[in-house]
Amino acid sequence: MGPSVVVVGGGILGLAVAAHAAQRGTKVTLLEKEDHWAAHQTGHNSGVVHAGPYYRPGSLKARMCAAGNASMIAFARDHDIPYAVPGKLIVATDDSELDGLHELHRRAEANGVPCRLIDADEASEYEPEVYAVEALRVETTGIIDYPAVCRALAEIASRHGAELHTGARVTAIHDTADGVVVEHEGGEARGALLVNCAGLQADRIALLAGVEPEVRIVPFRGEYYELVPERRDLVRGLIYPVPDPQLPFLGVHLTRMIDGSVHAGPNAVLALKREGYRWRDIDLRDAADALTYPGFLRMASHNLETGVREVTRSLSRSAFAASLARLVPRIERRDIVRAGAGVRAQAVRRDGTLADDFVIQRSRHQLHVLNAPSPAATSALEIAAYLVAETGVPA
């Protein structure tokens, strides 16, 4: 069988792989179970183009985020996609956070991220309403319309001959002597290689393909608020807290979006449905998979205090506003209104540790992207190039 790839998943990563491979003459079939692109993680995130100060130097996240920041902004510029590069502040709001802030500075410098430590007075020049004892100014953080990026990638892939199918839920996967056969609700697709970019369903696609995934997906819902229009002037760009180094979440933050609105969040609470964006969204299989998985139980037992805090913030607008007020003291409960949610596909190992890097698992005719949360959208073009190179498709 000649160069041919079946891609599962029509988020930004799957579409980037399809576009990248198709441009190199590969026969590409992409299968997306929903009726439109970017239906889940890509279409429900905060639209940030990350610069890369958080990630362990030398990791895939660190390498691909730095390169992805540049390539994503260049892609937006070349395809007339709305974007801006306002930079951001990561702020320490008391002395206990200074060690964490300085560690981020060390990582940022090791990762080649343009940044500098600044004092409270200089922080207020960027964000007059911010409270900080010290801050890290990150120059290259941007914002972008990721669904628009997906539409552009789909157009590029189609123009170069890729077959893109929505409403094509995968039902079975079979390894053959020279490739894979993927059955879906609209028929079947054949290829020399399967590339699994299914996000929240990635571990299940791996299991369907006969591969035991080294991690399992536990869904965490991230809920957003936004500032009411008359209070948007409290935030000029992006304001982040110093994150908990033991967790992969960046903490509740403030982001001025492309349309001028200011989003606040997300928090992180266990979702009882992999694609459940509200508390009342419950899927018994999804809930049972998470709650009976030994890795989740071990993780939860070590993070009870954090879990209680996140649930409280989910249920209480006052608690959510109080978290924001640590960064911008003038924010009050009445200044925020709910603004939707996203669900993060968090990969958890059986021992309860959270995967802190992209996880890509390979078998004979298959590549499975089992952990690609933030900064995967930022890094999508770089991850796609890496995956296509891994397939052995000629450049």
XYZ file of C-alpha atoms in Angstrom:
395
model
C 0.000 0.000 0.000
C 1.385 3.423 -0.965
C 1.547 6.488 1.281
C -1.914 6.762 2.835
C -3.140 7.864 6.240
C -6.451 7.595 8.080
C -6.767 10.362 10.663
C -9.341 10.103 13.453
C -10.411 13.423 14.954
C -11.395 16.755 13.418
C -9.979 19.104 16.014
C -7.034 21.349 15.280
C -4.470 18.558 15.573
C -6.244 16.076 13.298
C -6.851 18.775 10.693
C -3.238 19.936 10.897
C -2.041 16.363 10.308
C -4.434 15.998 7.363
C -3.293 19.272 5.798
C 0.401 18.581 6.360
C 0.249 15.043 4.956
C -1.960 15.962 1.991
C 0.388 18.751 0.969
C 3.112 16.105 0.707
C 1.137 13.947 -1.694
C -0.199 11.465 0.848
C -3.686 10.036 0.393
C -5.542 11.245 3.486
C -8.926 10.290 4.922
C -10.050 12.173 8.025
C -12.960 10.965 10.165
C -14.781 13.239 12.618
C -17.791 11.971 14.560
C -19.440 15.382 14.990
C -21.051 17.429 12.208
C -18.472 20.229 12.295
C -14.782 20.832 12.991
C -13.347 21.851 16.370
C -16.438 20.589 18.177
C -14.788 19.909 21.521
C -11.411 20.900 23.007
C -10.333 23.163 20.137
C -13.631 24.996 20.033
C -13.949 25.448 23.791
C -10.564 26.786 24.869
C -9.494 30.323 25.709
C -7.883 31.054 22.337
C -4.395 31.638 23.740
C -1.253 31.184 21.656
C 1.123 30.131 24.410
C 4.764 31.191 24.542
C 6.096 28.285 26.613
C 7.392 29.368 30.053
C 5.695 26.524 31.938
C 7.103 23.391 30.362
C 10.023 21.242 31.427
C 13.047 22.174 29.269
C 13.733 19.511 26.671
C 10.188 18.111 26.770
C 8.048 17.834 23.658
C 5.778 20.534 25.076
C 8.685 22.939 25.557
C 10.174 22.342 22.112
C 6.934 22.380 20.195
C 5.350 25.310 22.037
C 8.231 27.676 21.303
C 8.215 26.731 17.615
C 4.421 26.551 17.528
C 4.022 30.073 18.827
C 5.883 31.390 15.780
C 4.320 29.035 13.230
C 0.758 29.586 14.457
C 1.081 33.370 14.318
C 2.639 33.107 10.844
C -0.226 30.831 9.732
C -2.780 33.336 11.008
C -1.024 36.177 9.207
C -0.811 34.221 5.948
C -4.470 33.175 6.020
C -6.089 36.378 7.324
C -7.146 34.789 10.608
C -7.798 37.233 13.465
C -4.996 37.277 16.045
C -3.107 39.615 18.362
C 0.091 39.381 20.402
C -0.492 41.459 23.553
C 1.902 39.480 25.771
C 0.938 38.498 29.296
C 1.793 38.877 32.938
C 2.246 35.953 35.313
C 1.891 37.547 38.715
C 2.978 36.585 42.211
C 0.455 38.052 44.615
C 2.437 37.290 47.791
C 5.987 36.353 48.753
C 5.158 32.633 49.003
C 4.754 32.540 45.210
C 8.111 34.112 44.367
C 10.046 30.848 44.220
C 7.493 29.478 41.762
C 7.646 32.642 39.683
C 11.443 32.531 39.546
C 11.316 28.859 38.510
C 9.018 29.826 35.626
C 11.560 32.490 34.657
C 14.335 29.890 34.618
C 12.253 27.544 32.502
C 11.251 30.317 30.135
C 14.863 31.305 29.564
C 15.856 27.673 29.012
C 13.023 27.341 26.488
C 14.027 30.492 24.609
C 10.912 32.445 25.603
C 11.297 36.247 25.450
C 10.475 37.370 28.987
C 11.738 39.286 32.009
C 10.989 39.668 35.685
C 9.451 43.020 36.587
C 8.482 44.736 39.821
C 5.010 45.814 40.924
C 5.337 49.321 39.499
C 6.272 48.088 36.041
C 3.540 45.442 36.155
C 1.024 48.231 36.731
C 2.265 49.974 33.576
C 1.091 46.953 31.576
C -2.018 46.276 33.670
C -3.016 49.265 35.813
C -5.502 47.236 37.886
C -3.296 44.236 38.621
C -1.995 43.371 42.079
C 1.508 41.908 42.109
C 4.537 41.828 44.359
C 6.510 40.733 41.298
C 5.601 39.505 37.815
C 6.977 37.730 34.787
C 6.352 39.626 31.576
C 6.035 37.193 28.645
C 6.214 39.107 25.392
C 5.078 36.592 22.746
C 1.830 35.246 24.221
C -0.987 35.830 21.745
C -4.674 35.246 21.167
C -6.300 33.759 18.089
C -9.505 32.352 16.627
C -8.735 28.602 16.687
C -11.979 27.487 14.964
C -10.989 29.804 12.093
C -7.589 28.079 12.010
C -9.417 24.744 11.723
C -11.529 25.957 8.827
C -8.393 27.101 7.015
C -6.658 23.769 7.641
C -9.698 21.865 6.356
C -9.694 23.970 3.197
C -5.970 23.324 2.636
C -6.385 19.588 3.197
C -9.345 19.390 0.812
C -7.568 21.419 -1.840
C -4.718 18.912 -1.767
C -6.999 15.922 -2.176
C -7.801 14.846 1.380
C -11.189 13.244 1.973
C -12.741 14.866 5.041
C -15.800 13.248 6.612
C -18.001 14.581 9.400
C -20.667 12.423 11.033
C -18.228 9.520 10.776
C -18.029 7.955 14.231
C -15.471 5.140 14.234
C -16.981 1.758 15.121
C -14.145 -0.722 14.504
C -10.450 -0.761 13.582
C -8.605 -3.720 12.073
C -4.891 -4.155 11.511
C -4.045 -5.802 8.202
C -0.807 -7.065 6.699
C -0.095 -3.717 5.068
C -2.121 -1.178 7.030
C -5.454 -0.567 8.737
C -9.141 -0.724 7.943
C -11.283 1.736 9.891
C -15.025 1.145 9.936
C -17.235 4.146 10.619
C -20.874 5.113 10.500
C -20.560 6.205 6.857
C -18.569 3.263 5.536
C -14.921 2.292 5.862
C -11.515 3.840 5.224
C -8.239 2.084 4.444
C -4.713 3.361 4.904
C -1.138 2.299 5.462
C -1.286 4.080 8.831
C -3.786 5.232 11.432
C -3.149 8.544 13.220
C -5.375 8.884 16.271
C -6.020 12.532 17.181
C -9.337 11.878 18.902
C -8.670 13.989 22.000
C -11.250 13.134 24.647
C -11.802 9.744 23.000
C -8.149 8.986 22.180
C -7.691 6.130 24.658
C -10.900 4.477 23.484
C -9.823 4.682 19.853
C -6.549 3.031 20.880
C -8.421 0.236 22.651
C -10.678 -0.178 19.599
C -7.521 -0.601 17.535
C -6.210 -3.332 19.828
C -3.649 -1.133 21.599
C -3.443 -0.936 25.389
C -2.943 2.795 26.052
C -0.231 3.705 28.534
C -2.522 6.400 29.965
C -6.273 6.813 30.332
C -8.286 9.956 29.699
C -9.972 11.547 32.706
C -12.126 14.522 31.648
C -11.901 17.778 33.589
C -14.421 20.484 32.881
C -13.103 24.020 32.874
C -15.796 26.622 33.426
C -15.458 30.209 32.269
C -16.930 33.501 33.307
C -16.513 36.787 31.500
C -16.424 40.354 32.693
C -19.561 42.344 32.043
C -18.999 44.866 29.214
C -18.740 47.904 31.461
C -15.872 46.273 33.436
C -13.755 45.031 30.537
C -11.438 48.004 30.957
C -10.051 46.322 34.093
C -7.946 44.028 31.877
C -5.806 45.064 28.911
C -4.278 41.732 27.894
C -3.637 38.447 29.698
C -3.115 38.050 33.457
C -2.174 34.668 34.940
C -1.407 33.465 38.474
C 1.658 31.435 39.413
C 0.402 27.858 38.900
C 0.631 24.919 41.278
C 3.753 23.072 40.042
C 2.232 19.711 41.022
C -0.709 20.100 38.618
C -0.876 20.609 34.834
C -3.515 23.354 35.103
C -2.459 26.994 34.811
C -4.964 28.391 37.282
C -7.885 30.779 36.841
C -6.712 33.652 34.660
C -7.990 36.647 32.702
C -7.805 36.890 28.915
C -8.872 39.726 26.654
C -10.235 37.929 23.593
C -10.102 38.842 19.910
C -13.591 40.390 20.104
C -12.664 42.565 23.101
C -14.500 40.471 25.684
C -12.560 39.390 28.774
C -12.795 35.722 29.727
C -12.031 34.519 33.229
C -11.138 30.935 34.031
C -11.065 28.056 33.709
C -11.356 26.138 36.935
C -10.940 22.326 36.810
C -13.587 19.889 38.068
C -14.146 16.254 37.169
C -16.625 15.977 34.290
C -19.074 13.074 34.537
C -19.292 12.970 30.752
C -16.305 13.193 28.427
C -18.061 15.815 26.363
C -20.133 17.237 29.196
C -20.070 21.000 29.478
C -22.557 21.329 32.354
C -22.994 19.718 35.787
C -26.150 17.988 34.563
C -24.314 16.324 31.674
C -23.790 12.764 32.905
C -22.847 9.635 30.980
C -22.828 6.490 33.115
C -20.062 4.807 31.122
C -17.854 7.899 31.194
C -18.437 8.452 34.900
C -17.778 4.813 35.761
C -14.608 4.739 33.653
C -13.220 7.730 35.529
C -14.386 6.878 39.041
C -13.235 3.248 38.942
C -9.893 3.856 37.254
C -7.131 3.222 39.835
C -5.081 6.103 38.464
C -7.878 8.594 39.089
C -8.513 7.276 42.596
C -4.835 7.621 43.491
C -4.656 11.101 41.973
C -7.818 12.260 43.759
C -6.654 10.958 47.130
C -3.519 13.109 46.877
C -5.392 16.251 45.812
C -8.489 16.355 48.020
C -7.962 19.955 49.160
C -7.475 21.156 45.603
C -10.548 19.236 44.452
C -12.753 20.763 47.141
C -11.495 24.248 46.229
C -12.255 23.715 42.534
C -15.756 22.377 43.196
C -16.473 25.310 45.508
C -15.353 27.717 42.795
C -17.567 25.896 40.302
C -20.676 26.198 42.473
C -20.072 29.700 43.844
C -19.778 32.811 41.721
C -18.499 34.636 44.803
C -15.662 32.135 45.229
C -14.784 32.416 41.540
C -14.768 36.214 41.758
C -12.576 36.048 44.867
C -9.968 34.053 42.927
C -9.954 36.708 40.221
C -9.727 39.487 42.797
C -6.360 38.112 43.927
C -5.103 39.222 40.505
C -7.311 42.269 39.950
C -8.685 43.482 43.311
C -11.463 45.621 41.820
C -13.260 42.573 40.378
C -16.417 41.783 42.354
C -19.081 39.106 42.115
C -21.404 41.375 40.165
C -18.713 41.972 37.524
C -18.734 38.428 36.121
C -21.291 36.322 34.238
C -21.043 32.714 33.067
C -19.540 32.170 29.634
C -19.550 28.470 28.786
C -17.085 25.692 29.506
C -14.574 23.358 27.956
C -13.470 19.829 28.802
C -9.799 18.934 29.025
C -8.677 15.423 28.125
C -6.264 14.840 30.989
C -4.108 11.747 30.631
C -3.587 9.910 33.923
C -1.228 6.997 34.473
C -2.249 3.937 36.463
C -0.071 5.043 39.395
C -2.076 8.281 39.673
C 0.500 10.615 38.140
C -0.615 13.094 35.521
C 1.143 12.979 32.179
C 3.071 16.244 32.013
C 4.145 15.957 28.385
C 2.570 15.012 25.083
C 2.142 11.234 24.939
C 2.419 9.571 21.524
C 2.192 5.780 21.462
C 3.101 3.782 18.373
C 2.299 0.285 17.157
C 3.005 -1.314 13.787
C 0.544 0.645 11.636
C -0.707 3.133 14.208
C 0.191 6.397 15.940
C -1.936 7.344 18.935
C -1.780 10.859 20.386
C -2.906 10.051 23.913
C -2.090 13.300 25.686
C -2.267 16.592 23.842
C -3.833 19.221 26.106
C -2.597 22.820 26.229
C -0.363 23.888 24.500
C -1.452 21.450 21.773
C -3.501 24.068 19.894
C -0.534 26.453 19.901
C 1.757 23.610 18.827
C -0.613 21.937 16.360
C 1.406 22.678 13.218
C 4.604 21.456 14.881
C 2.995 18.308 16.292
C 1.522 17.580 12.863
C 4.924 17.868 11.185
C 6.390 15.576 13.852
C 3.641 12.978 13.414
C 3.851 13.010 9.627
C 7.620 12.539 9.888
C 6.999 9.615 12.260
C 4.750 7.960 9.675
C 7.632 7.776 7.218
C 5.655 9.672 4.575
C 8.152 11.233 2.121
C 8.534 15.011 2.431
